[in-house]
PDB file of C-alpha atoms in Angstrom:
ATOM      1  CA  MET A   1     -12.620 -10.315 -18.378  1.00 32.00           C
ATOM      2  CA  GLY A   2     -14.802  -7.286 -19.193  1.00 35.00           C
ATOM      3  CA  ALA A   3     -17.221  -5.004 -17.740  1.00 36.00           C
ATOM      4  CA  SER A   4     -20.758  -4.870 -18.538  1.00 33.00           C
ATOM      5  CA  GLN A   5     -24.194  -3.714 -17.204  1.00 34.00           C
ATOM      6  CA  SER A   6     -26.686  -6.278 -15.349  1.00 36.00           C
ATOM      7  CA  SER A   7     -30.003  -6.170 -14.004  1.00 36.00           C
ATOM      8  CA  GLU A   8     -30.729  -9.952 -13.436  1.00 39.00           C
ATOM      9  CA  GLU A   9     -32.683 -11.623 -10.690  1.00 41.00           C
ATOM     10  CA  VAL A  10     -31.099 -14.548  -8.968  1.00 47.00           C
ATOM     11  CA  ALA A  11     -32.171 -17.720  -7.934  1.00 48.00           C
ATOM     12  CA  THR A  12     -32.199 -19.041  -4.356  1.00 55.00           C
ATOM     13  CA  PRO A  13     -31.563 -22.501  -3.206  1.00 54.00           C
ATOM     14  CA  MET A  14     -35.171 -23.110  -2.383  1.00 52.00           C
ATOM     15  CA  PRO A  15     -36.805 -22.268  -5.963  1.00 66.00           C
ATOM     16  CA  THR A  16     -33.830 -24.225  -7.573  1.00 67.00           C
ATOM     17  CA  ARG A  17     -34.988 -27.131  -5.591  1.00 67.00           C
ATOM     18  CA  THR A  18     -38.428 -26.889  -6.249  1.00 70.00           C
ATOM     19  CA  THR A  19     -37.562 -26.703  -9.947  1.00 73.00           C
ATOM     20  CA  ILE A  20     -35.612 -29.719 -10.156  1.00 72.00           C
ATOM     21  CA  LEU A  21     -38.416 -31.573  -8.305  1.00 72.00           C
ATOM     22  CA  PHE A  22     -41.088 -30.315 -10.487  1.00 69.00           C
ATOM     23  CA  PHE A  23     -38.977 -31.642 -13.432  1.00 72.00           C
ATOM     24  CA  SER A  24     -38.414 -34.961 -11.808  1.00 76.00           C
ATOM     25  CA  ALA A  25     -41.977 -35.269 -11.353  1.00 76.00           C
ATOM     26  CA  ILE A  26     -42.672 -35.193 -15.161  1.00 78.00           C
ATOM     27  CA  ASP A  27     -40.059 -37.930 -15.872  1.00 78.00           C
ATOM     28  CA  ILE A  28     -37.329 -35.422 -17.052  1.00 80.00           C
ATOM     29  CA  PRO A  29     -33.946 -37.422 -16.796  1.00 81.00           C
ATOM     30  CA  ALA A  30     -31.838 -35.909 -14.083  1.00 76.00           C
ATOM     31  CA  GLU A  31     -28.814 -35.248 -16.608  1.00 73.00           C
ATOM     32  CA  LEU A  32     -31.270 -33.366 -18.915  1.00 78.00           C
ATOM     33  CA  ILE A  33     -32.409 -31.241 -15.865  1.00 74.00           C
ATOM     34  CA  GLU A  34     -28.971 -30.209 -15.289  1.00 75.00           C
ATOM     35  CA  ILE A  35     -28.487 -29.214 -18.670  1.00 77.00           C
ATOM     36  CA  ILE A  36     -31.746 -26.992 -18.770  1.00 76.00           C
ATOM     37  CA  LEU A  37     -30.692 -25.215 -15.495  1.00 74.00           C
ATOM     38  CA  ASP A  38     -27.207 -24.786 -16.670  1.00 74.00           C
ATOM     39  CA  MET A  39     -28.467 -23.208 -20.228  1.00 73.00           C
ATOM     40  CA  ALA A  40     -30.975 -20.913 -18.274  1.00 75.00           C
ATOM     41  CA  GLN A  41     -28.128 -20.159 -15.726  1.00 70.00           C
ATOM     42  CA  TYR A  42     -30.812 -20.668 -13.065  1.00 69.00           C
ATOM     43  CA  TRP A  43     -28.279 -21.254 -10.360  1.00 70.00           C
ATOM     44  CA  PRO A  44     -28.549 -20.333  -6.520  1.00 70.00           C
ATOM     45  CA  SER A  45     -26.399 -17.479  -5.497  1.00 72.00           C
ATOM     46  CA  VAL A  46     -24.984 -15.855  -2.231  1.00 73.00           C
ATOM     47  CA  ARG A  47     -24.541 -12.063  -2.379  1.00 72.00           C
ATOM     48  CA  SER A  48     -22.578  -9.764  -0.133  1.00 72.00           C
ATOM     49  CA  GLU A  49     -23.141  -5.953  -0.752  1.00 72.00           C
ATOM     50  CA  ARG A  50     -21.929  -2.772   1.059  1.00 66.00           C
ATOM     51  CA  PHE A  51     -22.816   1.057   0.681  1.00 64.00           C
ATOM     52  CA  LEU A  52     -20.306   3.234   1.952  1.00 63.00           C
ATOM     53  CA  ASP A  53     -18.315   6.507   1.157  1.00 66.00           C
ATOM     54  CA  VAL A  54     -14.490   5.744   1.695  1.00 60.00           C
ATOM     55  CA  ALA A  55     -11.449   7.440   0.070  1.00 65.00           C
ATOM     56  CA  VAL A  56      -8.487   4.952   0.133  1.00 58.00           C
ATOM     57  CA  LYS A  57      -5.204   7.026  -0.201  1.00 59.00           C
ATOM     58  CA  SER A  58      -1.875   5.288  -1.060  1.00 57.00           C
ATOM     59  CA  ALA A  59       0.006   4.959   1.813  1.00 50.00           C
ATOM     60  CA  ARG A  60       3.413   5.244   0.067  1.00 44.00           C
ATOM     61  CA  ARG A  61       5.474   8.209  -1.776  1.00 38.00           C
ATOM     62  CA  GLU A  62     -21.903 -11.333   3.545  1.00 44.00           C
ATOM     63  CA  GLY A  63     -23.441 -14.927   3.722  1.00 46.00           C
ATOM     64  CA  SER A  64     -22.367 -18.650   3.014  1.00 48.00           C
ATOM     65  CA  PRO A  65     -23.118 -20.771   0.282  1.00 49.00           C
ATOM     66  CA  TYR A  66     -25.788 -23.649   0.646  1.00 49.00           C
ATOM     67  CA  PRO A  67     -23.884 -26.310   2.740  1.00 49.00           C
ATOM     68  CA  THR A  68     -24.309 -28.827  -0.349  1.00 52.00           C
ATOM     69  CA  ALA A  69     -23.045 -26.581  -2.867  1.00 51.00           C
ATOM     70  CA  GLU A  70     -20.766 -28.383  -5.328  1.00 56.00           C
ATOM     71  CA  TRP A  71     -19.719 -26.275  -8.258  1.00 59.00           C
ATOM     72  CA  CYS A  72     -19.275 -22.495  -8.728  1.00 61.00           C
ATOM     73  CA  TYR A  73     -20.362 -21.367 -11.919  1.00 65.00           C
ATOM     74  CA  LEU A  74     -20.114 -17.516 -11.936  1.00 73.00           C
ATOM     75  CA  VAL A  75     -18.423 -14.582  -9.980  1.00 81.00           C
ATOM     76  CA  SER A  76     -19.837 -11.245 -10.333  1.00 83.00           C
ATOM     77  CA  PRO A  77     -17.729  -8.605  -8.484  1.00 86.00           C
ATOM     78  CA  ARG A  78     -19.582  -5.124  -8.864  1.00 88.00           C
ATOM     79  CA  THR A  79     -17.963  -1.776  -7.729  1.00 91.00           C
ATOM     80  CA  GLU A  80     -18.891   2.178  -7.979  1.00 91.00           C
ATOM     81  CA  SER A  81     -15.963   4.099  -7.656  1.00 93.00           C
ATOM     82  CA  CYS A  82     -13.509   6.610  -9.465  1.00 93.00           C
ATOM     83  CA  ASP A  83     -10.124   8.009  -8.820  1.00 93.00           C
ATOM     84  CA  GLN A  84      -8.944  11.537  -7.729  1.00 93.00           C
ATOM     85  CA  GLY A  85      -9.973  12.857 -11.267  1.00 92.00           C
ATOM     86  CA  TRP A  86      -6.680  14.439 -12.239  1.00 90.00           C
ATOM     87  CA  ALA A  87      -2.971  13.741 -13.091  1.00 88.00           C
ATOM     88  CA  VAL A  88       0.125  15.437 -13.546  1.00 83.00           C
ATOM     89  CA  SER A  89       2.328  12.829 -15.337  1.00 84.00           C
ATOM     90  CA  LEU A  90       2.363  13.333 -19.135  1.00 80.00           C
ATOM     91  CA  SER A  91       2.575   9.576 -19.385  1.00 79.00           C
ATOM     92  CA  ILE A  92      -0.735   9.165 -17.441  1.00 84.00           C
ATOM     93  CA  VAL A  93      -2.647  12.437 -18.890  1.00 82.00           C
ATOM     94  CA  VAL A  94      -2.576  10.695 -22.198  1.00 83.00           C
ATOM     95  CA  ARG A  95      -4.255   7.662 -21.136  1.00 84.00           C
ATOM     96  CA  ARG A  96      -7.245   9.889 -19.461  1.00 89.00           C
ATOM     97  CA  CYS A  97     -10.528   8.232 -19.477  1.00 91.00           C
ATOM     98  CA  THR A  98      -9.007   4.600 -20.126  1.00 88.00           C
ATOM     99  CA  TYR A  99      -8.729   1.851 -17.759  1.00 85.00           C
ATOM    100  CA  ASN A 100      -4.999   1.353 -18.647  1.00 80.00           C
ATOM    101  CA  GLY A 101      -3.398   4.281 -16.776  1.00 83.00           C
ATOM    102  CA  SER A 102      -4.936   4.201 -13.530  1.00 87.00           C
ATOM    103  CA  TRP A 103      -3.267   3.243 -10.315  1.00 90.00           C
ATOM    104  CA  THR A 104      -6.463   2.820  -8.570  1.00 91.00           C
ATOM    105  CA  TRP A 105      -8.267  -0.339  -8.976  1.00 92.00           C
ATOM    106  CA  PHE A 106      -9.542  -3.651  -7.128  1.00 91.00           C
ATOM    107  CA  GLU A 107      -8.453  -7.157  -6.797  1.00 91.00           C
ATOM    108  CA  ALA A 108     -10.446 -10.347  -5.534  1.00 92.00           C
ATOM    109  CA  THR A 109      -8.878 -13.227  -3.458  1.00 92.00           C
ATOM    110  CA  ILE A 110     -10.299 -16.417  -2.046  1.00 93.00           C
ATOM    111  CA  ILE A 111      -9.794 -16.908   1.742  1.00 89.00           C
ATOM    112  CA  ARG A 112      -9.931 -20.403   2.622  1.00 89.00           C
ATOM    113  CA  SER A 113      -9.326 -21.197   6.532  1.00 83.00           C
ATOM    114  CA  ASP A 114     -10.878 -22.922   9.517  1.00 75.00           C
ATOM    115  CA  ASP A 115     -11.690 -20.876  12.955  1.00 67.00           C
ATOM    116  CA  ASP A 116      -8.110 -21.276  14.057  1.00 70.00           C
ATOM    117  CA  SER A 117      -6.590 -19.720  11.022  1.00 75.00           C
ATOM    118  CA  THR A 118      -9.051 -16.875   9.939  1.00 79.00           C
ATOM    119  CA  PRO A 119      -6.956 -14.004   8.996  1.00 84.00           C
ATOM    120  CA  TRP A 120      -7.067 -11.037  11.596  1.00 80.00           C
ATOM    121  CA  TRP A 121      -8.749  -8.501   9.361  1.00 82.00           C
ATOM    122  CA  VAL A 122     -11.832 -10.634   8.811  1.00 80.00           C
ATOM    123  CA  SER A 123     -13.835  -9.784  12.132  1.00 78.00           C
ATOM    124  CA  GLY A 124     -13.484  -6.119  11.222  1.00 77.00           C
ATOM    125  CA  VAL A 125     -15.006  -6.649   7.763  1.00 76.00           C
ATOM    126  CA  GLU A 126     -17.685  -8.922   9.183  1.00 73.00           C
ATOM    127  CA  ARG A 127     -18.559  -6.038  11.503  1.00 73.00           C
ATOM    128  CA  SER A 128     -18.948  -3.616   8.410  1.00 68.00           C
ATOM    129  CA  LEU A 129     -15.804  -1.859   9.251  1.00 70.00           C
ATOM    130  CA  PRO A 130     -13.276  -0.756   6.428  1.00 72.00           C
ATOM    131  CA  VAL A 131      -9.923  -2.595   7.168  1.00 78.00           C
ATOM    132  CA  ASP A 132      -6.825  -0.569   6.075  1.00 78.00           C
ATOM    133  CA  LEU A 133      -4.622  -3.723   5.562  1.00 77.00           C
ATOM    134  CA  TYR A 134      -1.389  -1.842   5.120  1.00 72.00           C
ATOM    135  CA  ARG A 135      -1.295   0.522   7.930  1.00 74.00           C
ATOM    136  CA  GLU A 136      -2.989  -2.062  10.238  1.00 76.00           C
ATOM    137  CA  GLY A 137      -0.961  -4.697   9.104  1.00 77.00           C
ATOM    138  CA  LEU A 138       2.173  -2.829  10.227  1.00 77.00           C
ATOM    139  CA  ASP A 139       0.865  -3.208  13.957  1.00 80.00           C
ATOM    140  CA  ARG A 140       0.959  -7.173  13.551  1.00 82.00           C
ATOM    141  CA  SER A 141       3.507  -9.451  14.070  1.00 85.00           C
ATOM    142  CA  ALA A 142       5.237 -10.892  11.099  1.00 83.00           C
ATOM    143  CA  ALA A 143       3.654 -14.444  12.187  1.00 84.00           C
ATOM    144  CA  GLU A 144       0.101 -12.915  12.104  1.00 83.00           C
ATOM    145  CA  ARG A 145       0.759 -11.196   8.434  1.00 81.00           C
ATOM    146  CA  ASP A 146       1.972 -14.686   7.233  1.00 84.00           C
ATOM    147  CA  ALA A 147      -0.647 -16.575   8.542  1.00 83.00           C
ATOM    148  CA  ALA A 148      -3.340 -14.288   6.977  1.00 84.00           C
ATOM    149  CA  LEU A 149      -1.560 -14.479   3.623  1.00 85.00           C
ATOM    150  CA  SER A 150      -1.432 -18.280   4.096  1.00 88.00           C
ATOM    151  CA  CYS A 151      -5.233 -18.336   3.970  1.00 90.00           C
ATOM    152  CA  GLU A 152      -5.376 -16.796   0.359  1.00 91.00           C
ATOM    153  CA  VAL A 153      -6.017 -19.519  -2.302  1.00 93.00           C
ATOM    154  CA  ARG A 154      -3.041 -19.436  -4.689  1.00 93.00           C
ATOM    155  CA  LEU A 155      -2.838 -20.262  -8.610  1.00 92.00           C
ATOM    156  CA  PRO A 156      -0.372 -22.807  -8.632  1.00 90.00           C
ATOM    157  CA  ASP A 157       1.543 -22.049 -11.767  1.00 90.00           C
ATOM    158  CA  LEU A 158       1.895 -18.437 -11.031  1.00 88.00           C
ATOM    159  CA  ASP A 159       2.219 -18.716  -7.226  1.00 89.00           C
ATOM    160  CA  ARG A 160       0.088 -15.735  -6.772  1.00 90.00           C
ATOM    161  CA  SER A 161      -3.397 -15.012  -4.820  1.00 92.00           C
ATOM    162  CA  ARG A 162      -4.885 -12.152  -6.098  1.00 91.00           C
ATOM    163  CA  TRP A 163      -6.880 -11.605  -9.154  1.00 92.00           C
ATOM    164  CA  HIS A 164      -7.411  -8.065 -11.127  1.00 91.00           C
ATOM    165  CA  VAL A 165     -11.022  -7.153 -10.905  1.00 91.00           C
ATOM    166  CA  THR A 166     -11.187  -3.636 -12.680  1.00 90.00           C
ATOM    167  CA  SER A 167      -9.500  -0.360 -12.510  1.00 91.00           C
ATOM    168  CA  ASN A 168     -11.184   3.094 -12.300  1.00 93.00           C
ATOM    169  CA  LEU A 169     -10.976   5.101 -15.457  1.00 92.00           C
ATOM    170  CA  THR A 170      -8.039   7.321 -15.122  1.00 92.00           C
ATOM    171  CA  ALA A 171      -8.110  10.796 -13.905  1.00 92.00           C
ATOM    172  CA  VAL A 172     -11.970  10.900 -14.257  1.00 94.00           C
ATOM    173  CA  LYS A 173     -13.750  12.288 -10.976  1.00 92.00           C
ATOM    174  CA  THR A 174     -17.141  10.879 -11.987  1.00 94.00           C
ATOM    175  CA  TYR A 175     -18.286   7.720 -10.113  1.00 94.00           C
ATOM    176  CA  LYS A 176     -18.914   4.790 -12.716  1.00 94.00           C
ATOM    177  CA  GLU A 177     -20.119   1.436 -12.122  1.00 93.00           C
ATOM    178  CA  ASN A 178     -18.385  -1.639 -13.277  1.00 91.00           C
ATOM    179  CA  VAL A 179     -19.700  -5.053 -13.259  1.00 90.00           C
ATOM    180  CA  VAL A 180     -17.605  -7.960 -14.019  1.00 90.00           C
ATOM    181  CA  HIS A 181     -18.654 -11.575 -14.879  1.00 88.00           C
ATOM    182  CA  TRP A 182     -16.263 -14.446 -14.297  1.00 90.00           C
ATOM    183  CA  THR A 183     -17.331 -17.887 -15.595  1.00 87.00           C
ATOM    184  CA  ALA A 184     -15.972 -21.349 -15.217  1.00 84.00           C
ATOM    185  CA  GLU A 185     -15.196 -21.738 -18.919  1.00 82.00           C
ATOM    186  CA  ASP A 186     -13.650 -18.040 -19.459  1.00 74.00           C
ATOM    187  CA  PRO A 187     -10.737 -18.060 -22.023  1.00 72.00           C
ATOM    188  CA  LYS A 188      -7.338 -17.319 -20.969  1.00 67.00           C
ATOM    189  CA  ASP A 189      -7.086 -13.973 -22.540  1.00 59.00           C
ATOM    190  CA  ILE A 190      -4.464 -11.242 -21.241  1.00 54.00           C
ATOM    191  CA  ASP A 191      -5.388  -7.608 -22.289  1.00 53.00           C
ATOM    192  CA  ASN A 192      -2.165  -6.561 -24.505  1.00 50.00           C
ATOM    193  CA  ASP A 193      -3.374  -3.008 -24.026  1.00 53.00           C
ATOM    194  CA  ILE A 194      -2.246  -3.250 -20.388  1.00 58.00           C
ATOM    195  CA  PRO A 195       1.353  -1.951 -19.818  1.00 56.00           C
ATOM    196  CA  PRO A 196       3.523  -4.887 -18.473  1.00 56.00           C
ATOM    197  CA  GLY A 197       4.326  -2.777 -15.442  1.00 55.00           C
ATOM    198  CA  HIS A 198       0.676  -2.352 -14.381  1.00 58.00           C
ATOM    199  CA  ARG A 199      -0.337  -5.849 -15.410  1.00 59.00           C
ATOM    200  CA  HIS A 200       2.236  -7.306 -12.843  1.00 61.00           C
ATOM    201  CA  ALA A 201       1.284  -4.905 -10.011  1.00 67.00           C
ATOM    202  CA  ARG A 202      -2.197  -4.898 -10.148  1.00 76.00           C
ATOM    203  CA  GLY A 203      -3.285  -8.772  -9.817  1.00 83.00           C
ATOM    204  CA  ILE A 204      -3.688 -11.619 -12.151  1.00 86.00           C
ATOM    205  CA  TYR A 205      -5.095 -10.823 -15.520  1.00 84.00           C
ATOM    206  CA  GLY A 206      -6.904 -12.990 -17.978  1.00 82.00           C
ATOM    207  CA  ARG A 207      -7.312 -16.238 -15.651  1.00 87.00           C
ATOM    208  CA  ASP A 208     -10.796 -15.532 -14.485  1.00 89.00           C
ATOM    209  CA  ALA A 209     -11.942 -19.113 -15.082  1.00 91.00           C
ATOM    210  CA  ASP A 210      -9.099 -20.287 -12.675  1.00 92.00           C
ATOM    211  CA  PHE A 211     -10.784 -18.233  -9.906  1.00 93.00           C
ATOM    212  CA  VAL A 212     -14.073 -19.614 -10.171  1.00 91.00           C
ATOM    213  CA  ASN A 213     -12.765 -23.349 -10.577  1.00 91.00           C
ATOM    214  CA  LEU A 214     -10.731 -22.937  -7.436  1.00 93.00           C
ATOM    215  CA  MET A 215     -13.469 -21.978  -5.105  1.00 90.00           C
ATOM    216  CA  GLN A 216     -14.978 -24.413  -2.735  1.00 87.00           C
ATOM    217  CA  SER A 217     -17.946 -24.432  -0.438  1.00 84.00           C
ATOM    218  CA  GLY A 218     -16.861 -22.448   2.857  1.00 83.00           C
ATOM    219  CA  ASP A 219     -14.759 -20.170   1.068  1.00 88.00           C
ATOM    220  CA  ARG A 220     -15.043 -16.297   1.571  1.00 86.00           C
ATOM    221  CA  VAL A 221     -14.418 -13.957  -1.400  1.00 89.00           C
ATOM    222  CA  ALA A 222     -12.515 -10.602  -0.425  1.00 87.00           C
ATOM    223  CA  LEU A 223     -12.605  -7.595  -2.606  1.00 88.00           C
ATOM    224  CA  LEU A 224      -9.619  -5.435  -1.784  1.00 88.00           C
ATOM    225  CA  VAL A 225      -9.282  -1.656  -2.810  1.00 88.00           C
ATOM    226  CA  MET A 226      -6.046  -0.908  -4.107  1.00 88.00           C
ATOM    227  CA  THR A 227      -3.864   2.340  -4.955  1.00 88.00           C
ATOM    228  CA  LYS A 228      -0.427   2.971  -5.417  1.00 85.00           C
ATOM    229  CA  PHE A 229       1.792   6.362  -5.629  1.00 84.00           C
ATOM    230  CA  PRO A 230       1.419   9.641  -3.797  1.00 82.00           C
ATOM    231  CA  MET A 231      -1.782  11.638  -4.813  1.00 86.00           C
ATOM    232  CA  TRP A 232      -3.773   8.609  -6.127  1.00 91.00           C
ATOM    233  CA  THR A 233      -7.108   8.149  -4.531  1.00 91.00           C
ATOM    234  CA  ASN A 234      -9.741   5.251  -4.767  1.00 92.00           C
ATOM    235  CA  ASN A 235     -13.239   6.676  -3.780  1.00 93.00           C
ATOM    236  CA  ILE A 236     -15.875   4.122  -3.178  1.00 91.00           C
ATOM    237  CA  ARG A 237     -19.268   4.470  -2.951  1.00 89.00           C
ATOM    238  CA  GLN A 238     -20.516   0.794  -3.050  1.00 87.00           C
ATOM    239  CA  ALA A 239     -19.235  -2.645  -3.681  1.00 88.00           C
ATOM    240  CA  SER A 240     -20.705  -6.235  -3.946  1.00 87.00           C
ATOM    241  CA  ILE A 241     -19.635  -9.926  -4.993  1.00 89.00           C
ATOM    242  CA  THR A 242     -22.324 -12.331  -6.088  1.00 87.00           C
ATOM    243  CA  VAL A 243     -21.676 -16.061  -6.481  1.00 86.00           C
ATOM    244  CA  HIS A 244     -23.618 -18.456  -8.353  1.00 81.00           C
ATOM    245  CA  TYR A 245     -23.256 -22.244  -7.683  1.00 78.00           C
ATOM    246  CA  SER A 246     -25.096 -25.513  -7.639  1.00 73.00           C
ATOM    247  CA  ILE A 247     -26.589 -27.958  -5.191  1.00 66.00           C
TER     248      ILE A 247
END
């Protein structure tokens, strides 16, 4: 997993279908058409984006895929954010301007549920309201909290459901855009520069392909804004997720 800049235009279902019909009309075999579209990464996509100014502090010391979507090829979370811009711990100060010392970060999870088991916080998110999962969750019953977690798709061999997306640069108060591309064929590569304690606490690392391959039509993707320990603040200006799929 890595961060990179992107300014690509994305295909939508109808232009993609038109392209398939065009190739079919000139007698190109269906198997070859699929190969051509995959090589060109000409996949339809669904995108959800939000612009906001929110500061998430530690509490402790839009759209659906095309109905016939079959395969997910690429998930691209994008964030523009920064932390509080300073640190006092020497172990953190020496990691200033790097990604591996920050305790402000983002995680992604796949939400799979029917109308009767939708997590309690989804309605607030759909109304474009930031939801404080920790504080508002404390007001919910244990059954409601457990039901919400049960809707998150888990990686079987790790029994965990949240993937690390990116961290903020450590102790840097300048907003930075991070764009991450997860593909269905990403290698399993864990960044050894990430301290073990951080790696476990900040979501699943190095298993990006598993996230993409677990997705099904009808799933939701939630981008979670995370922070830990007193005085750490995750300042967010905008965030989006784009999912590319086949039809």
